[in-house]
Every structure is written in C-alpha cells, then in structure tokens.
Short mmCIF file of C-alpha atoms in Angstrom, two decimals:
data_model
loop_
_atom_site.label_atom_id
_atom_site.label_comp_id
_atom_site.label_asym_id
_atom_site.label_seq_id
_atom_site.Cartn_x
_atom_site.Cartn_y
_atom_site.Cartn_z
CA MET A 1 -62.36 -8.59 -0.11
CA THR A 2 -59.66 -11.25 -0.67
CA ALA A 3 -62.19 -13.67 -2.11
CA PHE A 4 -63.48 -10.94 -4.42
CA TRP A 5 -60.03 -10.13 -5.81
CA LEU A 6 -59.19 -13.82 -6.28
CA ALA A 7 -62.41 -14.31 -8.21
CA ALA A 8 -61.69 -11.21 -10.28
CA ALA A 9 -58.19 -12.50 -11.09
CA ALA A 10 -59.58 -15.86 -12.18
CA LEU A 11 -62.11 -14.18 -14.46
CA LEU A 12 -59.33 -11.98 -15.84
CA LEU A 13 -57.27 -15.02 -16.79
CA VAL A 14 -60.25 -16.50 -18.58
CA ALA A 15 -60.73 -13.20 -20.42
CA PHE A 16 -57.05 -13.24 -21.43
CA ALA A 17 -57.48 -16.70 -22.85
CA PHE A 18 -60.51 -15.71 -24.91
CA LEU A 19 -58.74 -12.62 -26.19
CA LEU A 20 -55.19 -13.76 -26.80
CA ILE A 21 -55.59 -17.26 -28.16
CA PRO A 22 -57.78 -16.30 -31.15
CA LEU A 23 -55.74 -13.19 -31.82
CA LEU A 24 -52.31 -14.78 -31.57
CA ARG A 25 -53.25 -17.89 -33.50
CA GLY A 26 -56.32 -17.48 -35.65
CA ARG A 27 -55.84 -13.88 -36.62
CA ARG A 28 -52.17 -14.31 -37.52
CA ALA A 29 -52.86 -17.47 -39.46
CA GLN A 30 -55.70 -15.84 -41.35
CA ALA A 31 -53.65 -12.74 -42.18
CA GLU A 32 -50.73 -14.82 -43.40
CA GLU A 33 -53.01 -17.00 -45.49
CA ASP A 34 -54.70 -14.00 -47.13
CA ARG A 35 -51.39 -12.23 -47.87
CA THR A 36 -49.76 -15.40 -49.25
CA ALA A 37 -52.74 -16.12 -51.51
CA LEU A 38 -52.55 -12.60 -52.95
CA ASN A 39 -48.82 -12.82 -53.57
CA VAL A 40 -49.12 -16.21 -55.28
CA ALA A 41 -51.90 -14.90 -57.51
CA LEU A 42 -49.74 -11.94 -58.54
CA TYR A 43 -46.78 -14.24 -59.19
CA GLN A 44 -48.86 -16.54 -61.38
CA GLU A 45 -50.23 -13.56 -63.30
CA ARG A 46 -46.66 -12.27 -63.94
CA VAL A 47 -45.48 -15.68 -65.13
CA ALA A 48 -48.43 -15.99 -67.55
CA GLU A 49 -47.65 -12.52 -68.91
CA LEU A 50 -43.98 -13.47 -69.52
CA ASP A 51 -45.01 -16.70 -71.29
CA ALA A 52 -47.39 -14.77 -73.54
CA GLN A 53 -44.67 -12.27 -74.47
CA HIS A 54 -42.24 -15.14 -75.23
CA ALA A 55 -44.81 -16.86 -77.42
CA ALA A 56 -45.40 -13.61 -79.30
CA GLY A 57 -41.67 -13.24 -79.95
CA ALA A 58 -41.32 -10.13 -77.81
CA LEU A 59 -38.98 -11.96 -75.37
CA ASP A 60 -36.42 -14.65 -75.94
CA ALA A 61 -36.03 -17.64 -73.61
CA ASP A 62 -33.30 -16.01 -71.48
CA GLN A 63 -35.37 -12.84 -70.94
CA ARG A 64 -38.42 -14.91 -70.03
CA ASP A 65 -36.41 -16.98 -67.51
CA ALA A 66 -34.88 -13.81 -66.02
CA GLY A 67 -38.35 -12.35 -65.59
CA ARG A 68 -39.54 -15.51 -63.86
CA ARG A 69 -36.62 -15.40 -61.44
CA GLU A 70 -37.34 -11.73 -60.66
CA ALA A 71 -41.02 -12.50 -60.01
CA ALA A 72 -40.09 -15.41 -57.71
CA ARG A 73 -37.65 -13.18 -55.78
CA GLU A 74 -40.36 -10.51 -55.29
CA LEU A 75 -42.75 -13.21 -54.05
CA LEU A 76 -40.22 -14.31 -51.42
CA ASP A 77 -39.50 -10.71 -50.35
CA ASP A 78 -43.21 -9.98 -49.87
CA ALA A 79 -43.64 -13.15 -47.79
CA GLU A 80 -40.75 -12.19 -45.50
CA GLN A 81 -42.07 -8.63 -45.05
CA ALA A 82 -45.59 -9.91 -44.27
CA GLU A 83 -44.21 -12.30 -41.67
CA GLY A 84 -42.18 -9.51 -40.05
CA ALA A 85 -45.15 -7.12 -39.97
CA GLN A 86 -47.41 -9.79 -38.55
CA ARG A 87 -44.80 -10.65 -35.95
CA LYS A 88 -44.57 -6.97 -35.00
CA LEU A 89 -48.28 -6.07 -34.97
CA GLY A 90 -50.07 -9.37 -34.60
CA ARG A 91 -48.25 -10.28 -31.41
CA TRP A 92 -47.66 -7.04 -29.56
CA LEU A 93 -50.93 -5.29 -30.30
CA PRO A 94 -53.16 -8.03 -28.81
CA LEU A 95 -50.79 -8.31 -25.83
CA ALA A 96 -50.99 -4.56 -25.24
CA MET A 97 -54.78 -4.71 -25.45
CA ALA A 98 -54.88 -7.60 -23.00
CA LEU A 99 -52.75 -5.68 -20.50
CA LEU A 100 -54.69 -2.46 -20.95
CA MET A 101 -58.10 -4.09 -20.45
CA PRO A 102 -57.69 -5.00 -16.73
CA VAL A 103 -56.17 -1.59 -15.97
CA LEU A 104 -59.13 0.12 -17.59
CA GLY A 105 -61.58 -2.21 -15.85
CA LEU A 106 -59.98 -1.58 -12.45
CA GLY A 107 -60.18 2.17 -12.96
CA LEU A 108 -63.85 1.98 -13.90
CA TYR A 109 -64.62 -0.27 -10.92
CA LEU A 110 -62.85 2.02 -8.46
CA HIS A 111 -64.84 4.95 -9.86
CA TRP A 112 -68.31 3.38 -10.16
CA GLY A 113 -67.98 0.08 -8.31
CA ALA A 114 -69.05 -0.95 -4.80
CA SER A 115 -65.78 -1.91 -3.16
CA ASP A 116 -66.63 0.14 -0.06
CA ALA A 117 -70.03 -1.53 0.25
CA LEU A 118 -68.45 -4.96 -0.19
CA LYS A 119 -65.89 -4.23 2.49
CA LEU A 120 -68.64 -2.99 4.82
CA ARG A 121 -70.70 -6.11 4.21
CA GLU A 122 -67.76 -8.26 5.25
CA GLN A 123 -67.31 -6.18 8.39
CA LEU A 124 -70.98 -6.49 9.32
CA ALA A 125 -70.72 -10.26 9.05
CA THR A 126 -68.47 -10.28 12.15
CA GLU A 127 -69.39 -9.32 15.69
CA PRO A 128 -68.10 -5.85 16.70
CA GLN A 129 -65.57 -5.95 19.51
CA ASN A 130 -66.75 -2.79 21.25
CA ILE A 131 -69.23 0.06 20.95
CA GLU A 132 -66.68 2.28 19.17
CA GLU A 133 -66.34 -0.32 16.41
CA MET A 134 -70.12 -0.62 16.17
CA THR A 135 -70.42 3.16 15.89
CA ALA A 136 -67.81 3.27 13.12
CA ARG A 137 -69.67 0.61 11.16
CA LEU A 138 -72.99 2.42 11.49
CA GLU A 139 -71.38 5.70 10.42
CA GLU A 140 -69.95 3.97 7.36
CA THR A 141 -73.34 2.41 6.63
CA VAL A 142 -75.18 5.73 6.58
CA ARG A 143 -72.39 7.23 4.47
CA LEU A 144 -72.79 4.52 1.84
CA GLN A 145 -76.56 4.12 2.23
CA PRO A 146 -77.89 7.50 3.35
CA ASP A 147 -81.52 6.52 2.66
CA GLN A 148 -81.58 3.58 5.12
CA ALA A 149 -83.80 4.68 8.01
CA GLU A 150 -82.91 1.70 10.22
CA ALA A 151 -79.20 2.54 10.09
CA TRP A 152 -79.86 6.14 11.13
CA TYR A 153 -82.09 4.95 13.98
CA PHE A 154 -79.50 2.51 15.36
CA LEU A 155 -76.77 5.11 14.93
CA GLY A 156 -78.82 7.50 17.04
CA ARG A 157 -79.33 4.84 19.72
CA THR A 158 -75.61 4.12 19.73
CA TYR A 159 -74.77 7.81 20.12
CA MET A 160 -77.18 8.05 23.06
CA ALA A 161 -75.51 5.04 24.69
CA GLN A 162 -72.22 6.96 24.41
CA GLN A 163 -73.72 10.10 25.94
CA ARG A 164 -73.53 11.96 22.61
CA PRO A 165 -77.04 13.45 22.30
CA LYS A 166 -75.95 16.34 20.06
CA GLU A 167 -74.99 13.80 17.39
CA ALA A 168 -77.93 11.51 18.14
CA ALA A 169 -80.58 14.20 17.57
CA PRO A 170 -79.86 14.75 13.83
CA ALA A 171 -79.57 10.98 13.34
CA PHE A 172 -83.08 10.46 14.75
CA GLY A 173 -84.31 13.43 12.74
CA ARG A 174 -83.02 11.83 9.55
CA ALA A 175 -84.68 8.51 10.49
CA VAL A 176 -88.01 10.33 10.95
CA GLU A 177 -87.56 12.04 7.59
CA LEU A 178 -87.04 8.69 5.87
CA ALA A 179 -89.44 6.41 7.77
CA GLY A 180 -92.24 8.83 8.63
CA ARG A 181 -93.44 10.19 11.95
CA GLN A 182 -93.62 6.94 13.85
CA PRO A 183 -94.16 7.25 17.61
CA GLU A 184 -91.02 5.38 18.63
CA LEU A 185 -88.82 7.52 16.37
CA LEU A 186 -90.44 10.75 17.54
CA GLY A 187 -89.95 9.74 21.17
CA GLN A 188 -86.26 9.00 20.66
CA TRP A 189 -85.82 12.24 18.75
CA ALA A 190 -87.49 14.29 21.49
CA GLN A 191 -85.32 12.66 24.15
CA ALA A 192 -82.12 13.35 22.21
CA LEU A 193 -83.11 17.00 21.70
CA TYR A 194 -83.89 17.33 25.41
CA PHE A 195 -80.44 16.16 26.50
CA ALA A 196 -78.65 17.91 23.62
CA GLY A 197 -80.18 21.20 24.77
CA GLY A 198 -78.85 20.88 28.32
CA GLN A 199 -81.97 19.12 29.68
CA LYS A 200 -84.23 22.02 28.74
CA PHE A 201 -87.82 21.29 27.87
CA THR A 202 -88.01 23.50 24.79
CA ASP A 203 -91.08 24.13 22.65
CA GLU A 204 -89.73 21.72 20.03
CA VAL A 205 -89.32 18.93 22.60
CA ARG A 206 -92.78 19.60 24.03
CA SER A 207 -94.36 19.59 20.58
CA LEU A 208 -92.69 16.28 19.67
CA GLY A 209 -93.75 14.72 22.97
CA GLU A 210 -97.38 15.76 22.55
CA GLU A 211 -97.43 14.51 18.95
CA THR A 212 -95.98 11.17 20.03
CA LEU A 213 -98.59 10.59 22.73
CA ARG A 214 -101.38 11.50 20.31
CA LEU A 215 -100.14 8.72 18.03
CA ASP A 216 -99.35 6.25 20.83
CA PRO A 217 -100.47 7.20 24.36
CA GLN A 218 -98.27 4.49 25.85
CA GLU A 219 -94.98 5.25 24.06
CA PRO A 220 -92.48 4.54 26.88
CA THR A 221 -89.60 6.86 25.96
CA THR A 222 -91.94 9.85 25.75
CA LEU A 223 -93.74 9.02 29.00
CA GLY A 224 -90.39 8.81 30.79
CA LEU A 225 -89.16 12.05 29.23
CA LEU A 226 -92.33 14.01 30.02
CA GLY A 227 -92.20 12.68 33.58
CA ILE A 228 -88.62 13.95 33.94
CA ALA A 229 -89.53 17.34 32.50
CA ALA A 230 -92.55 17.65 34.79
CA PHE A 231 -90.45 16.75 37.84
CA GLU A 232 -87.76 19.31 36.93
CA GLU A 233 -90.46 21.96 36.53
CA GLN A 234 -91.91 20.89 39.92
CA ARG A 235 -95.15 19.71 38.31
CA PHE A 236 -95.13 16.68 40.55
CA VAL A 237 -98.71 15.62 39.87
CA ASP A 238 -97.98 15.41 36.13
CA ALA A 239 -94.71 13.59 36.83
CA VAL A 240 -96.50 10.94 38.87
CA ARG A 241 -99.16 10.46 36.20
CA TYR A 242 -96.65 10.11 33.35
CA TRP A 243 -94.49 7.67 35.29
CA GLU A 244 -97.43 5.59 36.50
CA ARG A 245 -98.56 5.22 32.88
CA LEU A 246 -95.01 4.20 32.00
CA VAL A 247 -94.87 1.56 34.75
CA ALA A 248 -98.14 0.09 33.46
CA THR A 249 -96.49 -0.66 30.11
CA LEU A 250 -93.50 -2.52 31.62
CA GLN A 251 -93.16 -6.21 32.24
CA PRO A 252 -93.11 -7.28 35.92
CA ASN A 253 -89.42 -8.26 35.73
CA ASP A 254 -88.29 -5.16 33.82
CA PRO A 255 -85.21 -3.71 35.61
CA SER A 256 -86.33 -0.14 34.92
CA ARG A 257 -89.47 -0.52 37.06
CA GLU A 258 -87.61 0.07 40.33
CA PRO A 259 -85.98 3.42 39.45
CA ILE A 260 -89.23 4.70 37.93
CA GLN A 261 -91.17 3.74 41.04
CA GLY A 262 -88.48 5.48 43.06
CA GLY A 263 -89.10 8.64 41.03
CA ILE A 264 -92.84 8.35 41.69
CA ALA A 265 -92.15 8.06 45.42
CA ARG A 266 -89.92 11.16 45.38
CA ALA A 267 -92.55 13.15 43.48
CA ARG A 268 -95.16 12.17 46.07
CA GLU A 269 -92.77 13.20 48.86
CA GLN A 270 -92.37 16.61 47.25
CA LEU A 271 -96.12 16.98 47.06
CA ALA A 272 -96.45 16.06 50.73
CA ALA A 273 -93.70 18.55 51.67
CA ARG A 274 -95.76 21.28 50.02
CA GLY A 275 -98.87 20.13 51.81
CA GLU A 276 -100.45 18.81 48.62
CA SER A 277 -101.73 15.42 47.60
CA MET A 278 -102.54 13.64 44.40
CA PRO A 279 -106.01 14.52 43.15
CA GLU A 280 -108.52 11.72 42.85
CA PRO A 281 -108.38 10.04 39.45
CA PRO A 282 -111.26 10.91 37.15
CA PRO A 283 -114.06 8.35 36.90
CA PRO A 284 -113.47 5.79 34.20
CA ALA A 285 -114.88 6.80 30.86
CA ALA A 286 -117.49 4.68 29.17
CA GLN A 287 -115.97 1.95 27.10
CA LEU A 288 -115.72 2.64 23.40
CA ALA A 289 -117.54 0.07 21.24
CA ILE A 290 -117.83 -0.11 17.46
CA LYS A 291 -120.36 -2.26 15.63
CA VAL A 292 -118.88 -3.74 12.46
CA SER A 293 -120.86 -5.58 9.77
CA VAL A 294 -118.63 -7.85 7.67
CA SER A 295 -119.57 -9.53 4.39
CA LEU A 296 -117.81 -11.37 1.57
CA ALA A 297 -117.78 -10.09 -2.00
CA PRO A 298 -119.85 -12.45 -4.24
CA GLU A 299 -116.95 -13.04 -6.63
CA LEU A 300 -114.90 -14.55 -3.78
CA ALA A 301 -117.52 -17.04 -2.61
CA ALA A 302 -116.02 -19.88 -4.66
CA LYS A 303 -112.46 -19.04 -3.59
CA VAL A 304 -112.86 -19.51 0.17
CA GLN A 305 -113.78 -22.46 2.34
CA PRO A 306 -116.25 -22.49 5.25
CA ASP A 307 -113.55 -23.51 7.74
CA ASP A 308 -111.17 -20.69 6.76
CA THR A 309 -110.41 -18.44 9.72
CA LEU A 310 -111.88 -14.95 9.77
CA PHE A 311 -110.14 -12.23 11.80
CA ILE A 312 -111.92 -8.94 12.45
CA PHE A 313 -109.85 -6.35 14.28
CA ALA A 314 -109.09 -2.68 14.82
CA ARG A 315 -105.60 -1.26 14.93
CA ALA A 316 -104.10 2.19 15.39
CA ALA A 317 -103.80 4.19 12.18
CA SER A 318 -100.35 5.29 13.31
CA GLY A 319 -98.84 3.51 16.26
CA PRO A 320 -98.26 -0.05 17.46
CA PRO A 321 -98.94 -2.66 14.77
CA MET A 322 -100.69 -5.08 17.10
CA PRO A 323 -104.53 -5.10 17.11
CA LEU A 324 -106.30 -2.95 19.68
CA ALA A 325 -109.37 -5.21 19.65
CA ALA A 326 -110.03 -8.41 17.74
CA LYS A 327 -112.54 -11.19 17.08
CA ARG A 328 -111.87 -14.63 15.59
CA LEU A 329 -114.60 -16.39 13.59
CA LYS A 330 -115.03 -18.68 10.56
CA VAL A 331 -115.91 -17.82 6.97
CA ALA A 332 -119.05 -19.90 7.48
CA ASP A 333 -120.27 -17.17 9.90
CA LEU A 334 -120.40 -14.56 7.12
CA PRO A 335 -122.18 -12.21 6.84
CA VAL A 336 -121.74 -11.30 10.47
CA GLU A 337 -122.01 -8.32 12.81
CA VAL A 338 -119.56 -7.98 15.71
CA SER A 339 -118.76 -5.38 18.34
CA LEU A 340 -115.17 -4.28 18.95
CA SER A 341 -114.68 -2.49 22.26
CA ASP A 342 -112.15 -1.68 24.98
CA ALA A 343 -113.13 -4.99 26.58
CA ASP A 344 -111.55 -6.78 23.59
CA ALA A 345 -108.17 -5.09 24.08
CA MET A 346 -105.20 -7.38 23.49
CA MET A 347 -103.24 -5.48 26.20
CA PRO A 348 -104.69 -3.35 29.01
CA GLN A 349 -102.74 -0.24 27.93
CA LEU A 350 -103.73 -0.61 24.27
CA LYS A 351 -107.42 0.23 24.13
CA LEU A 352 -109.50 1.69 21.33
CA SER A 353 -110.33 4.73 23.44
CA ASN A 354 -106.62 5.54 23.84
CA PHE A 355 -106.17 6.26 20.14
CA ALA A 356 -107.61 9.12 18.13
CA GLU A 357 -107.54 7.32 14.76
CA ILE A 358 -108.00 3.66 13.90
CA ARG A 359 -108.48 1.38 10.92
CA LEU A 360 -110.79 -1.66 10.75
CA VAL A 361 -109.62 -4.84 9.01
CA ALA A 362 -111.28 -8.16 8.14
CA ARG A 363 -108.94 -10.90 6.94
CA VAL A 364 -109.51 -14.46 5.71
CA SER A 365 -106.60 -16.79 6.49
CA ARG A 366 -106.65 -20.44 5.54
CA ALA A 367 -103.61 -21.07 7.75
CA GLY A 368 -105.23 -19.29 10.71
CA THR A 369 -102.54 -16.58 10.82
CA PRO A 370 -103.83 -13.13 11.82
CA THR A 371 -100.96 -11.22 10.21
CA ALA A 372 -101.27 -12.73 6.72
CA GLY A 373 -103.98 -14.39 4.68
CA GLU A 374 -105.54 -14.74 1.27
CA TRP A 375 -108.33 -12.13 1.22
CA VAL A 376 -108.89 -8.87 3.07
CA GLY A 377 -111.16 -5.88 3.43
CA GLN A 378 -110.38 -2.72 5.37
CA SER A 379 -111.79 0.67 6.16
CA GLU A 380 -110.37 4.13 5.68
CA VAL A 381 -108.82 5.83 8.69
CA LEU A 382 -111.59 6.48 11.23
CA LYS A 383 -111.68 8.94 14.11
CA THR A 384 -112.70 7.14 17.29
CA ALA A 385 -114.51 10.22 18.59
CA GLY A 386 -118.11 9.84 17.49
CA VAL A 387 -117.48 6.78 15.33
CA GLY A 388 -120.69 5.03 14.31
CA ASP A 389 -121.54 1.63 12.92
CA GLN A 390 -119.23 0.45 10.17
CA LYS A 391 -119.40 -1.96 7.22
CA LEU A 392 -116.53 -4.00 5.82
CA VAL A 393 -116.51 -6.01 2.58
CA ILE A 394 -113.78 -8.60 2.03
CA ASP A 395 -113.15 -7.95 -1.64
CA ARG A 396 -109.46 -8.14 -2.59
CA ALA A 397 -106.33 -10.25 -2.30
CA ASP A 398 -104.26 -9.78 0.81
CA GLN A 399 -100.92 -8.24 -0.17
CA LYS A 400 -99.12 -9.07 3.05
#
C-alpha cells in the first residue's frame, strides 16, 4: 500500500502542475491583457471625442485638457481594480480547485476503489505465519471475491484442518455452486456435512456420496467416508470393500495406507467375531471395448502434416481429466479404426467400465502434446452401457 500512495502522491503533484501553472500564469496574463486592451480602446475613443468637440468649438482648450486628464485617471483606476480582482480570483480560485480535487478523488476512490483488494494482494504475496493467518486471508478473499470457487474450496479445507466442519460445509457448498458438481468438491462437502452433523450418516450425506461415486468411482475422500459410515453401522463387508478400493488408489509410500489397512483388519476381525467372512468377489466383468473410426475433414488436409501426432482417447464426462484409454498414432494413418478398452487404461483404477458416461476425443498435435494441439474432433457424451461403434471427424480448431 505504501508504494501505491507514493505513486498517487507523485501523480497528484503532476496534476497540480498541469492545473496551477496555466491558471496562475496564462489565465491571469490573458485576462489582464484583454481588460487592458478594452480600457485603452475606451480611453482612445474618449480622447477622440474631446478633440472633435474642441475642433467644433464646443470646448475650449482648458476643457479639452481637463477631459483628457479625467479619462486618463479613469483608465488608471480601471487597471488597478482589474489587477486587484485578478489577484483575488485568479490566484485563490485555482488554488482552491487544486486542493479540492485530491480530496474529491480520495473520497471517490474510498467509495468505489479497490484499496481492500490491493491490500489483500500484498498480503497474499507473503507466506502466512500460521494457519490462523491463512484462514483470515481466505476469509478476506471470499469477502472481496465471493464468486471465486477456488477460494471457497481452500477455505473449506482450512476449516476442516482446524476441526471446524460446521463452517467448512457451507464453504464447500458454495464452491460446488460456483464450480459445478465435481466429484472432489462433492466428496469434501459430504465429509464436512458428516462431521458437522455429529458423525451421522444422514440422507443428504448418503446422496452426495452416491452421486460422487457415480461420477468418479475412485474418489478417495468419498471412499474413506463411506467406509467409516459402513463401519459405524456395523456393515463390515461394505467397509472392507470401500477401504480396499481406497487403498488401490494410493501410492505405495502414501502415509495414509497404514491406518486404512488397519481399519480393514479391524473390520475383518469384527466379521470373524460374528462368525462371518468376506464373500467371494464377483467374477470379473467382461472388458468394455469401443470401436472408433477416425477421419480428417477434407478442408483440413492441406493444414496438417503426415508426421503430426494423432491422439485418440476416451475420458470421463464428469470426473478425472486424465484419459481413461488412449491410442497414439500419426496423421498419415488416417482414416483409421481403433479399439479403446479397459486394457488401454492409463491407471488400473481408471477404466472405461468404471464410468457411466464418457466422451471420445481425437486430437492432432504437431508438438506431440496430448493435452493441446491444432485440430480436434470429439463426440457428445456417451453412456458406456450398451455403447456401440463410434465415428469421429477431426473438423475444427483446438481451443485448448
């Protein structure tokens, strides 16, 4: 803020210069010149009139000379009055305007300006000293920018880290309202509602959890939450299944693996104490495979090169952005027919068959980058259940 006010003061001085110098010099000089010229013209007209009367015999020489002296005295009086008026108005009025201008500008800035946002920006440029300071900054951010979904999301995460789920839940709800029903946001919202309600698995929490897993069957927060809820309700089989799915999404060195595996062991112990065991897992379902025919629009034939990279992939319509299955070819291979299946999964837990809705994309990238290119073609949202053969035409510029 100090730099801002110093810059504002410098600009103000420049404004003073532009305002005062012309007014105090040019305007006064011009006014004096105009008034003097008028007075001289009147004086000369009076003298000519006196000479004419003297020539006509209406005035003698003494009367003519007395009239000239009177006219000269009036000319001097008018000049002195004009100088006094100019000194009074021409100097103080511009000075008053110059002083009033910054006061008015400051008032308008404080009313409509962004001093709070500027101060916040300076604060965000420095590392917060503790979680309380971080929370205060995020609260100020959402106050000044209430339509910023990311700020609401991080505020909710910060509240959860402080064991404040009752405040976190509406923050996540606002983030969902702004950013859409993304699986990660829904999972965090459901978790906050669960703890805000005294760890009760309400209908709202259940509905959010089910919606999240429909969008992303491997969303970790929701799998952990549903496992906890199942364990508390003594549905130990469900708890084991949710937590085993969660463990499958974690990296081998993830520190949360050990406590989750401990929960799985306790759930199995409870089953054994009741004389029950885990049912056999269902046989693996047949792999989902989609045949995709890809071609290039004729009007683009001259705009691509044979060695340009061609990416053909499927991704979740709503869920993780990474491809669920992908093929890499060359433009020279077009037209081409490929098969995208669970066997082409980029990650074991992200398979085509795990998602209810997908979208097919074919992208031409001269740089060989799968996330951005020059030309693209994509399908509408497709339901994986019963999906048949598909056709894609690369026909428009890639906007990414």
